[in-house]
XYZ file of C-alpha atoms in Angstrom:
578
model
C -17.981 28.012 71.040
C -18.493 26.572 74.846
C -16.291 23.112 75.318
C -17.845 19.932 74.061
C -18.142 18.918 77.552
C -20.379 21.884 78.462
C -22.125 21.912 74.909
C -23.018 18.341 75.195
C -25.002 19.088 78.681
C -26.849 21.441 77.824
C -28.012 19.731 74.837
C -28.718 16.231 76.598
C -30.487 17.970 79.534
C -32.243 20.502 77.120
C -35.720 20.605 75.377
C -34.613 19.271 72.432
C -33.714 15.956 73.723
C -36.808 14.314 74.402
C -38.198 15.031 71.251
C -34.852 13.423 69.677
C -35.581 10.400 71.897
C -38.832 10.129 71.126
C -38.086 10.543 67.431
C -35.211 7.684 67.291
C -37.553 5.060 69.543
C -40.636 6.013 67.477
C -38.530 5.268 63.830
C -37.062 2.421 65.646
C -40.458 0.440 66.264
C -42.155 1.775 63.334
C -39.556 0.475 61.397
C -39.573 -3.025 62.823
C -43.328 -3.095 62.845
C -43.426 -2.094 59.048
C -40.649 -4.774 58.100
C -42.447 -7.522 60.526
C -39.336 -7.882 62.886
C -41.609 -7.685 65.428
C -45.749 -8.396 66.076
C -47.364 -6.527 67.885
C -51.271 -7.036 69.144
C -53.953 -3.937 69.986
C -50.860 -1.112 69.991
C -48.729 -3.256 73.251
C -45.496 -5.358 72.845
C -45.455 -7.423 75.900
C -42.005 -8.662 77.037
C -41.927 -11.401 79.687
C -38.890 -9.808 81.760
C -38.248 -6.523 82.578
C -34.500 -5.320 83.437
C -35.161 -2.769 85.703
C -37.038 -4.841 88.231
C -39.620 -1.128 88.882
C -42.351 -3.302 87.401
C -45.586 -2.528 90.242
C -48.447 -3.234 88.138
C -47.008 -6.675 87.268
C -46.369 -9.064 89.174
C -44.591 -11.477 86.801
C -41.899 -8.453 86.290
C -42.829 -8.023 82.970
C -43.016 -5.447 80.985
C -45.753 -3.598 78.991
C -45.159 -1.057 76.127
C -48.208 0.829 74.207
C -48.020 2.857 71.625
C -50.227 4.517 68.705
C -49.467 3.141 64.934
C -50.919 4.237 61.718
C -50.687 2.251 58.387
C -50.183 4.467 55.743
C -51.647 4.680 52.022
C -47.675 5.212 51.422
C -46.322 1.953 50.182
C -48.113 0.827 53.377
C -45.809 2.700 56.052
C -46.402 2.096 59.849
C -46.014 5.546 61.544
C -45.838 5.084 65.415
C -45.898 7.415 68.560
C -47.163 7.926 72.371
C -44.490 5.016 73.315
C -44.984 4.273 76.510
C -43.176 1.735 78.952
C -45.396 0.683 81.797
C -47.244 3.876 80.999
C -44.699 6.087 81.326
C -42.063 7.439 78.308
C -39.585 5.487 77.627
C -36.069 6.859 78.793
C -33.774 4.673 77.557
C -33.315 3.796 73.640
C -31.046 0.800 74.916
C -33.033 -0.686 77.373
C -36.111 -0.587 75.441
C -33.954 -2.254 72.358
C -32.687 -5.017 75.579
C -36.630 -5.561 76.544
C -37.679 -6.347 72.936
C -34.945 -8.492 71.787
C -36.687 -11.651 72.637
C -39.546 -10.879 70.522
C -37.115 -10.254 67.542
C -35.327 -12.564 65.673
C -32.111 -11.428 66.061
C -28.362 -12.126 66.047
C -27.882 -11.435 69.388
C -24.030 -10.868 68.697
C -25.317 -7.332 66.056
C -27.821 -6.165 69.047
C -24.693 -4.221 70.996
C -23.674 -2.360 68.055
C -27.026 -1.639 66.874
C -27.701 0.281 70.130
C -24.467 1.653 70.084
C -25.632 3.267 66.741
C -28.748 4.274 67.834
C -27.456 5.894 71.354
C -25.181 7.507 68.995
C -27.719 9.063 67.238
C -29.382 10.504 69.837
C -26.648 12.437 71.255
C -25.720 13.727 68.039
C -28.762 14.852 66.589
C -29.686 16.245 70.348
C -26.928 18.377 69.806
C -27.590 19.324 65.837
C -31.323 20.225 67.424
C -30.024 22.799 70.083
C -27.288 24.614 68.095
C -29.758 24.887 65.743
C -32.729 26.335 68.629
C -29.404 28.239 69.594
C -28.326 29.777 65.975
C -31.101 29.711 63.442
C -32.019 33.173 62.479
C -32.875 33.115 58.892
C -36.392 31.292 57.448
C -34.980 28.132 55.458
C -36.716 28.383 52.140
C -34.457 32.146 52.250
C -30.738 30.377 52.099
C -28.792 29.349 49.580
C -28.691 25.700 48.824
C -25.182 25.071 50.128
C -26.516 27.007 53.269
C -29.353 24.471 53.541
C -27.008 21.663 53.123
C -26.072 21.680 56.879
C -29.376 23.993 58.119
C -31.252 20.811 57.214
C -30.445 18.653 60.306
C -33.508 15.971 59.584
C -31.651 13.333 58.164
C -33.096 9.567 57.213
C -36.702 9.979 57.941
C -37.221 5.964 58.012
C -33.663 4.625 59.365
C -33.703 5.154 63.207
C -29.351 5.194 63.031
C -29.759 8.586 60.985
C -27.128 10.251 62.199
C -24.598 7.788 64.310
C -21.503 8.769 62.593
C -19.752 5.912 64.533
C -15.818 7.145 64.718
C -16.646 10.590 64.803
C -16.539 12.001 68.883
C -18.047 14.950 70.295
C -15.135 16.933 69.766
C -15.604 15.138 65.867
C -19.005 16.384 65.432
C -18.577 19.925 66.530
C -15.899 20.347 64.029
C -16.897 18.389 60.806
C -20.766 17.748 61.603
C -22.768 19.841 58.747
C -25.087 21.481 60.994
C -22.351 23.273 62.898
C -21.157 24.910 59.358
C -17.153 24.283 60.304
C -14.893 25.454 57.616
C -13.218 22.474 56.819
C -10.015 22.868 54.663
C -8.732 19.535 53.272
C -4.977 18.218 52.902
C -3.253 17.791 50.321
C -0.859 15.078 49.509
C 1.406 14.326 46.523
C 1.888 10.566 45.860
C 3.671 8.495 44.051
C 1.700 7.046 40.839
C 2.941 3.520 41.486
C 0.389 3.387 44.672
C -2.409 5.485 42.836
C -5.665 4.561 40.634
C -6.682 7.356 38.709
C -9.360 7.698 36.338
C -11.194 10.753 34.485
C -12.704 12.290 31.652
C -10.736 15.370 31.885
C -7.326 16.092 31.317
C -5.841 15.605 35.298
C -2.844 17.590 34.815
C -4.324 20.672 34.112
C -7.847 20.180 36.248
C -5.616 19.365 39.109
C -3.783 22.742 38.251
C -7.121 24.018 38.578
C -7.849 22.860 42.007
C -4.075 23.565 44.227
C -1.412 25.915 43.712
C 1.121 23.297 43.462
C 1.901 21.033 40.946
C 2.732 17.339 41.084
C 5.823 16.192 39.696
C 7.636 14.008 37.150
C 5.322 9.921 38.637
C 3.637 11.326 41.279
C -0.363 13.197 41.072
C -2.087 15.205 43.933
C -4.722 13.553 46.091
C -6.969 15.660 48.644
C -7.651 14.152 52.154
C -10.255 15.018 54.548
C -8.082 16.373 57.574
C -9.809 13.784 60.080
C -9.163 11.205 58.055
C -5.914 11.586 57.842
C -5.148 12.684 61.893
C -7.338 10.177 62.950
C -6.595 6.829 60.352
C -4.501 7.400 57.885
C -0.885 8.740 58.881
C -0.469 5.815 60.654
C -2.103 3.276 58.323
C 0.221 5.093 55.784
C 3.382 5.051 57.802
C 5.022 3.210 55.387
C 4.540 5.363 52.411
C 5.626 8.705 54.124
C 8.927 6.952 55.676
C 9.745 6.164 51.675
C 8.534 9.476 50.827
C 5.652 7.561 48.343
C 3.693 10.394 49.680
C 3.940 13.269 50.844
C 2.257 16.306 52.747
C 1.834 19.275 50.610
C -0.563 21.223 53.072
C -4.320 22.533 53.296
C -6.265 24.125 50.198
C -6.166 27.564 50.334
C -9.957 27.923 50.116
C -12.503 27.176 52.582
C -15.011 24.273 52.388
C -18.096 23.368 54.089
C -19.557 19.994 54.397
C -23.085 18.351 52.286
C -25.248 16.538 54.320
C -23.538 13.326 53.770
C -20.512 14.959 55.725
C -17.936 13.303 53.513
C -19.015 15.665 50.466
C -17.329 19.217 50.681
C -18.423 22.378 48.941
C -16.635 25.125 48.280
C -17.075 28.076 50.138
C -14.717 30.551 48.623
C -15.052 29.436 44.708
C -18.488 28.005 44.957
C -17.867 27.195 41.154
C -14.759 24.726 42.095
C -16.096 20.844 42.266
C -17.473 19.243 45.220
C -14.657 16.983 46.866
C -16.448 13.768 47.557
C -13.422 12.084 50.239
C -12.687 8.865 51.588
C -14.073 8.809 55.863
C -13.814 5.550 58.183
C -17.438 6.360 59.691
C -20.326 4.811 59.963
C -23.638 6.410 58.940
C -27.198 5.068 58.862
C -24.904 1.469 59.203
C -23.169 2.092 56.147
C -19.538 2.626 55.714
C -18.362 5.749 54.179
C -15.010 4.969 52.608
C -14.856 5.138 48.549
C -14.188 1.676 46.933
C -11.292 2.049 44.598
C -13.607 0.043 42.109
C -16.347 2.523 43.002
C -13.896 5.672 42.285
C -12.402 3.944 38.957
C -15.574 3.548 37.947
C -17.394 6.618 38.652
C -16.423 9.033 35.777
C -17.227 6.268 33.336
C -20.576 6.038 35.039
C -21.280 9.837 34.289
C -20.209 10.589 30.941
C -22.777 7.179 30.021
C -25.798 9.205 31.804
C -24.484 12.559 30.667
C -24.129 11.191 26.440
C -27.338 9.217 27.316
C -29.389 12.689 28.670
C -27.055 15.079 25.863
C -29.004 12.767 23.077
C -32.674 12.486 24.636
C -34.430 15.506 23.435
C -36.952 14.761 26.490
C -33.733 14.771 29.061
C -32.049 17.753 27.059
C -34.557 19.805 26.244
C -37.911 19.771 27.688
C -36.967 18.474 31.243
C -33.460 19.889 31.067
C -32.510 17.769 33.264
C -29.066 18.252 35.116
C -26.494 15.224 35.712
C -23.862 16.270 37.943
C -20.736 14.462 36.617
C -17.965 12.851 38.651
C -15.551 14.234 36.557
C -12.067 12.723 37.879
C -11.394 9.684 40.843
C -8.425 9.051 42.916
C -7.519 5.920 45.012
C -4.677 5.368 46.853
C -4.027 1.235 47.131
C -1.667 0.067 49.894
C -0.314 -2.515 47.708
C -0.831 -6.656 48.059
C -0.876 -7.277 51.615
C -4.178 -9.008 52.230
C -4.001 -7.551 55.802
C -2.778 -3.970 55.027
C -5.052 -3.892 51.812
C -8.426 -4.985 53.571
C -7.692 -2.328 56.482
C -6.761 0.291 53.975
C -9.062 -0.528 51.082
C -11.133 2.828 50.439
C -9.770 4.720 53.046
C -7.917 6.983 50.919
C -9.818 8.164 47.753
C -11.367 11.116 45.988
C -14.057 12.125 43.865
C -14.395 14.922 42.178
C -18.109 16.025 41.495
C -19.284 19.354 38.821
C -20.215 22.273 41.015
C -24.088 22.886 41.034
C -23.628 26.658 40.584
C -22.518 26.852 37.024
C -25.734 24.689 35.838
C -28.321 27.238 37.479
C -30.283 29.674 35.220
C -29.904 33.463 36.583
C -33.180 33.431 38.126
C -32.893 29.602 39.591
C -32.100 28.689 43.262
C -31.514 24.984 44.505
C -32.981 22.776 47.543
C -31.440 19.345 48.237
C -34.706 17.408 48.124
C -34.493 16.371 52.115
C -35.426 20.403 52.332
C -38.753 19.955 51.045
C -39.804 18.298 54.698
C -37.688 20.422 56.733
C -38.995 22.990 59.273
C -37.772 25.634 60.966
C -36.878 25.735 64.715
C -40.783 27.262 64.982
C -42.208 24.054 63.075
C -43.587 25.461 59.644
C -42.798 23.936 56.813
C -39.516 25.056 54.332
C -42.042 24.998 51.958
C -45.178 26.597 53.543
C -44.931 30.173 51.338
C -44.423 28.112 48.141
C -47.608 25.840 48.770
C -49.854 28.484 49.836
C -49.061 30.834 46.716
C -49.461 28.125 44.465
C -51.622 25.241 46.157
C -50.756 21.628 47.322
C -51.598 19.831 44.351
C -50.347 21.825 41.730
C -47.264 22.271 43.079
C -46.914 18.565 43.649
C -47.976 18.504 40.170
C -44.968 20.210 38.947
C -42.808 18.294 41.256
C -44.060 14.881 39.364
C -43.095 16.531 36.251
C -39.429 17.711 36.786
C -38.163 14.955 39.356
C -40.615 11.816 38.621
C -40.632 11.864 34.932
C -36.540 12.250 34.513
C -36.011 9.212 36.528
C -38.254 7.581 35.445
C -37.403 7.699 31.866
C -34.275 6.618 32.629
C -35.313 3.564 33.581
C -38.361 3.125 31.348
C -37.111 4.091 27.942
C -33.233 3.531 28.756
C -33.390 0.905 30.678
C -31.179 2.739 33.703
C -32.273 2.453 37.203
C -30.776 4.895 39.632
C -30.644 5.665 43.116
C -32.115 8.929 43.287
C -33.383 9.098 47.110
C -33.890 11.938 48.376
C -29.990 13.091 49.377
C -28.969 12.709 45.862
C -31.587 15.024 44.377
C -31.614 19.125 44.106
C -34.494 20.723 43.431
C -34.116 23.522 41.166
C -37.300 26.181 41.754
C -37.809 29.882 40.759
C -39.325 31.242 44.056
C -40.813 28.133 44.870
C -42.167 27.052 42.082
C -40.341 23.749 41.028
C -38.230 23.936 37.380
C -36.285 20.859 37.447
C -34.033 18.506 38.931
C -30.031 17.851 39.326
C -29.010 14.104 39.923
C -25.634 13.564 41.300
C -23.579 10.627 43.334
C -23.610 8.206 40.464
C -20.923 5.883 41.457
C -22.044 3.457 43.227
C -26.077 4.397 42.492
C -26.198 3.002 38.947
C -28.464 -0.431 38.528
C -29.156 -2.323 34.705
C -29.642 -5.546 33.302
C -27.523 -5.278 30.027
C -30.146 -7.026 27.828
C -32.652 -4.120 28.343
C -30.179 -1.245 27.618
C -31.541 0.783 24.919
C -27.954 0.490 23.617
C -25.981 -1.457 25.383
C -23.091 -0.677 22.949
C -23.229 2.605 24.950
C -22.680 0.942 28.495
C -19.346 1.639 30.084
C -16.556 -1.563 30.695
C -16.700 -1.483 34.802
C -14.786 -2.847 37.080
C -16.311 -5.190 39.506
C -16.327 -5.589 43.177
C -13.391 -7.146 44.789
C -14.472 -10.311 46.568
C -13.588 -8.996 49.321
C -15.944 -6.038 49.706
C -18.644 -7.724 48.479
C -22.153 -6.525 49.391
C -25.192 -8.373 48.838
C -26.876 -4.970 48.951
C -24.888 -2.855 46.753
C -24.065 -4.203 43.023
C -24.606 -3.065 39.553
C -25.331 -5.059 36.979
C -28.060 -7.905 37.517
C -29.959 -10.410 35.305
C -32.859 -10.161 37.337
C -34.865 -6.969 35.844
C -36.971 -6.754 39.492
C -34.012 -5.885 41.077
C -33.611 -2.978 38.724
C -37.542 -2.129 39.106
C -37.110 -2.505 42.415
C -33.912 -0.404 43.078
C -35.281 2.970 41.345
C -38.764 2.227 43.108
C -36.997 1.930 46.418
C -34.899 5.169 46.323
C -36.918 7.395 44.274
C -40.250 6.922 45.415
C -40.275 5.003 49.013
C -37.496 6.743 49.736
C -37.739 10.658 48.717
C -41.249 10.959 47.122
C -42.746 9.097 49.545
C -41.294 11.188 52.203
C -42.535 14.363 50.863
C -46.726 12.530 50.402
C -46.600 11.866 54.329
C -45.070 15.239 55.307
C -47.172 16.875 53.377
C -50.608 14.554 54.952
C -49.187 15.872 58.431
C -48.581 19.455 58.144
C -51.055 19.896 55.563
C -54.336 17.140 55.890
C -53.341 16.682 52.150
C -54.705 13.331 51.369
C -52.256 10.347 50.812
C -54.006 8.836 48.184
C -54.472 12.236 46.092
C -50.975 12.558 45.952
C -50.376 9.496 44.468
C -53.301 10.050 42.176
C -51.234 13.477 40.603
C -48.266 11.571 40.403
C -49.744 8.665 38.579
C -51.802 11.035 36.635
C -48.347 12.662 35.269
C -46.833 8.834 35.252
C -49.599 8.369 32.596
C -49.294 11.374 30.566
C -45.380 9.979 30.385
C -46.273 6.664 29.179
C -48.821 7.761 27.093
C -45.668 9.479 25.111
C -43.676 6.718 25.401
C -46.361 3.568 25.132
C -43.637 0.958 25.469
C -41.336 0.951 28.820
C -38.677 -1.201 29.159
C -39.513 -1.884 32.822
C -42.811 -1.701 34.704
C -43.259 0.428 37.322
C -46.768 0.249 37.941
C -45.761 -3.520 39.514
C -48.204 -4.158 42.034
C -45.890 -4.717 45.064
C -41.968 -3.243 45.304
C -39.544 -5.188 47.250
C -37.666 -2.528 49.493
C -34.809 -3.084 51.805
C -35.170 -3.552 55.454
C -33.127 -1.151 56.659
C -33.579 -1.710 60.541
C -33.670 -5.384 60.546
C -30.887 -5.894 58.532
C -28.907 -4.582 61.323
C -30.062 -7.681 63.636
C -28.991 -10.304 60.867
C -26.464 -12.111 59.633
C -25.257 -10.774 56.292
C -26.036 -13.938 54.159
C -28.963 -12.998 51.760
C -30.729 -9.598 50.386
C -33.343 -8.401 52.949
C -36.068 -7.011 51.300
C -39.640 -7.700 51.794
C -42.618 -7.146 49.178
C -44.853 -3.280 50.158
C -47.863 -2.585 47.667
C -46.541 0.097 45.447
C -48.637 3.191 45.647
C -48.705 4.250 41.935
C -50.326 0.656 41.398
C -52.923 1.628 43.517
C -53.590 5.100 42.710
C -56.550 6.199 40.612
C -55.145 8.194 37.694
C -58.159 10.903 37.294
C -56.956 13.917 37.861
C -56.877 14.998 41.402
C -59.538 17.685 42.910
């Protein structure tokens, strides 16, 4: 591979990069526009002072920017392009981000980092886009799915940060970013049990056994680091602990691993049966942090074996849908100790989870695409999916994708009273040839929502531990005693989120109509409740609260930001659609 220096040129001076531009400005307004951050009057945002000074056509050195919106039928999304500054495109995410900010109401403290993040993301994902022009050979809907994992470069389709990964460098991205496929090999460390959290519902003496060649000994257990992590934070911030010999390097796994789309999440490459390593990274991603809370890690085993009892005794989950629940099976933290200034600087930075391996759960004739695959295209533009619509047909194929992904979820929440966070990264599809069979959840820790007194047995519900007050996040929580934040949370993720992205992909590269799309899946919806006449929660709510993503960026951290969108299976006609 060329140096980064060299790779990074070609990439920012390339084809690809205008389009990424264009992409990260056009999310970036659309986004503000949809979560009314900003007004906007006949398609122009008019800002009173230019920076550049290059202003001819006005006088008052203002500035003028145009663009094309659509409101869509989904959850009423504002799609934007043909930005324009003055009539010409818009070079500069930055400055265009500077010329707005007095139309926003911002903090103007968060605007510097925001760009930072969004500059970030377009030299990152212009890269992804040309080693991808430069390397893709094979037609996407042919790989496997931990092949697709890093061939699928899209990322968040709504956030414009989608792929900042603030901490990682160019030299970081090369050699850890999924869509260069690096073989990543992580470290392992033996540590002292003193320092260590461990929980698990499998015996971690001989799983670990399982996993490295060497065994731990008499107080101390194994815990895998990615080897960034540790070169770049953590054999400093853990000093301490090697000079006492509380831990200790062991060395790298003998097998090679290749990172998920969420970059922190490793698959095997040698042993595809052996567990995905979920591991601890001080990044930044779509502006969230991507350490793993030790209450997070405590708690997520606990977490699965509740969904997996729940699904193992629902003869809808078990048998008809056959739905799969990839377990965390064991998690590892390593705690600095009581130090409030070593333990808030430390706190997640060193953790493990241990997630089932996709590959044993798949029938002999079953293949697997993470559900951001189903708007993917390759480097030519058609669709991942274009030879599995046109054999079977838009609608019936959505059909079937209602059935096996909708329903599960859905029933979760409506007859179990369990809301999860099943966007669109933490769904598989499972297909024969196209044709979709069913659906594997997975990253359960932290994506779990309830209200206790709507459990269908709450005598069932895990003890969990709760967030620290110091890491708490008025975004992220649990358990709740308002039931439209539960509503709201499986709404959000499974439908704005990943279903929703797959009705206006398919209205683009297809003219499949919007509303007929919600029409199918609320025709399905209906058959389901038809079944089961008496849900627990209502998900036919006329309006979903979902979170600003964007604008939360550009405020101060002191309430939930969500605003009310009309819900689209409210709306829809449930006749069958023609």
């Amino acid at each position: 591979m060329p140096p980064p220096s060299t790779l990074l040129d070609t990439a920012l001076t390339g084809p690809t990069a205008a389009d990424v531009r264009r992409r990260v400005l056009h999310q970036l307004l659309g986004s503000l526009l949809y979560e009314n951050a900003v007004r906007a009057e006949d398609g122009q945002l008019r800002c009173d002072n230019g920076i550049n000074g290059d202003n001819d056509d006005n006088s008052d050195n203002g500035v003028r920017y145009t663009f094309r919106a659509r409101r869509r039928y989904t959850f009423g999304r504002v799609t934007v392009d043909d930005l324009r500054r003055d009539g010409l495109e818009p070079q500069s995410i930055s400055l265009f981000l500077a010329e707005i900010a007095p139309l926003l109401d911002a903090d103007p403290s968060r605007l510097p980092q925001f760009a930072r993040e969004l500059e970030e993301t377009y030299v990152k994902d212009a890269l992804a886009q040309q080693h991808r022009r430069n390397t893709e050979h094979t037609r996407l809907h042919r790989l496997d799915v931990e092949t697709l994992e890093g061939a699928i470069t899209d990322g968040h389709r709504y956030h414009p940060s989608y792929k900042s990964r603030l901490g990682f460098g160019i030299d970081d991205n090369l050699a850890y970013g999924p869509e260069f496929r690096p073989d990543v090999r992580p470290l392992w460390l033996s540590v002292d049990r003193s320092i260590v959290e461990t929980s698990a519902v499998v015996d971690e003496a001989s799983f670990l056994r399982e996993q490295y060649p060497a065994q731990a000994e008499s107080g101390r257990t194994l815990v895998p680091v990615h080897p960034w992590q540790w070169d770049r934070h953590l054999a400093a911030a853990f000093a301490g602990e090697l000079t006492s010999g509380s831990i200790r390097v062991l060395g790298p796994d003998p097998d090679r691993f290749r990172p998920q789309q969420s970059i922190r999440t490793l698959a095997c490459l040698d042993r595809p049966h052996r567990p995905y390593l979920k591991l601890a990274m001080s990044l930044v991603n779509t502006s969230t942090s991507r350490v793993l809370a030790p209450h997070t890690v405590h708690n997520a085993p606990a977490v699965s074996a509740w969904l997996a009892g729940i699904a193992a005794d629902d003869p809808l989950l078990r048998d008809e849908l056959r739905t799969v629940f990839l377990r965390e099976l064991m998690g590892t933290a390593v705690v600095a100790g009581d130090d409030p200034v070593r333990r808030d600087a430390t706190y997640g930075t060193l953790a493990c989870i241990w997630r089932e391996s996709l590959h044993p759960h798949l029938d002999p004739d079953e293949s697997g695409v993470p559900f951001t695959g189903l708007t993917a295209r390759n480097v030519d533009g058609t669709p991942l999916i274009d030879p599995w619509v046109r054999e079977q047909g838009v609608a019936a194929w959505v059909r079937r994708i209602a059935e096996v992904v909708v329903v599960p979820v859905l029933h979760l929440l409506c007859h179990h009273g369990i809301a999860l966070e099943s966007h669109a990264q933490n769904m598989v599809l499972l297909h024969r040839s196209g044709m979709p069979t069913r659906v594997a959840l997975r990253d359960f820790h932290d994506g779990v929502r309830f209200c206790r007194e709507r459990l269908a047995a709450p005598d069932r519900c895990p003890t969990l531990r709760s967030t620290p007050p110091h890491h708490e996040n008025r975004n992220s929580f649990v358990e709740t005693d308002d039931p439209s934040l539960v509503t709201d949370f499986v709404l959000d993720a499974l439908l704005f989120v990943g279903i929703g992205e797959l009705a206006l992909f398919l209205a683009d590269a297809y003219g499949f109509d919007e509303a007929e799309f919600w029409s199918l899946v609320r025709e399905v919806l209906t058959g389901y409740l038809d079944r089961f006449p008496d849900p627990r929660y209502d998900v036919l709510t006329p309006e979903v609260a979902v979170e600003k993503l964007t604008s939360r960026r550009l405020l101060p951290d002191t309430e939930l930001r969500v605003h009310p969108v009309p819900n689209p299976l409210a709306a829809a006609d449930p006749r069958p659609a023609s």
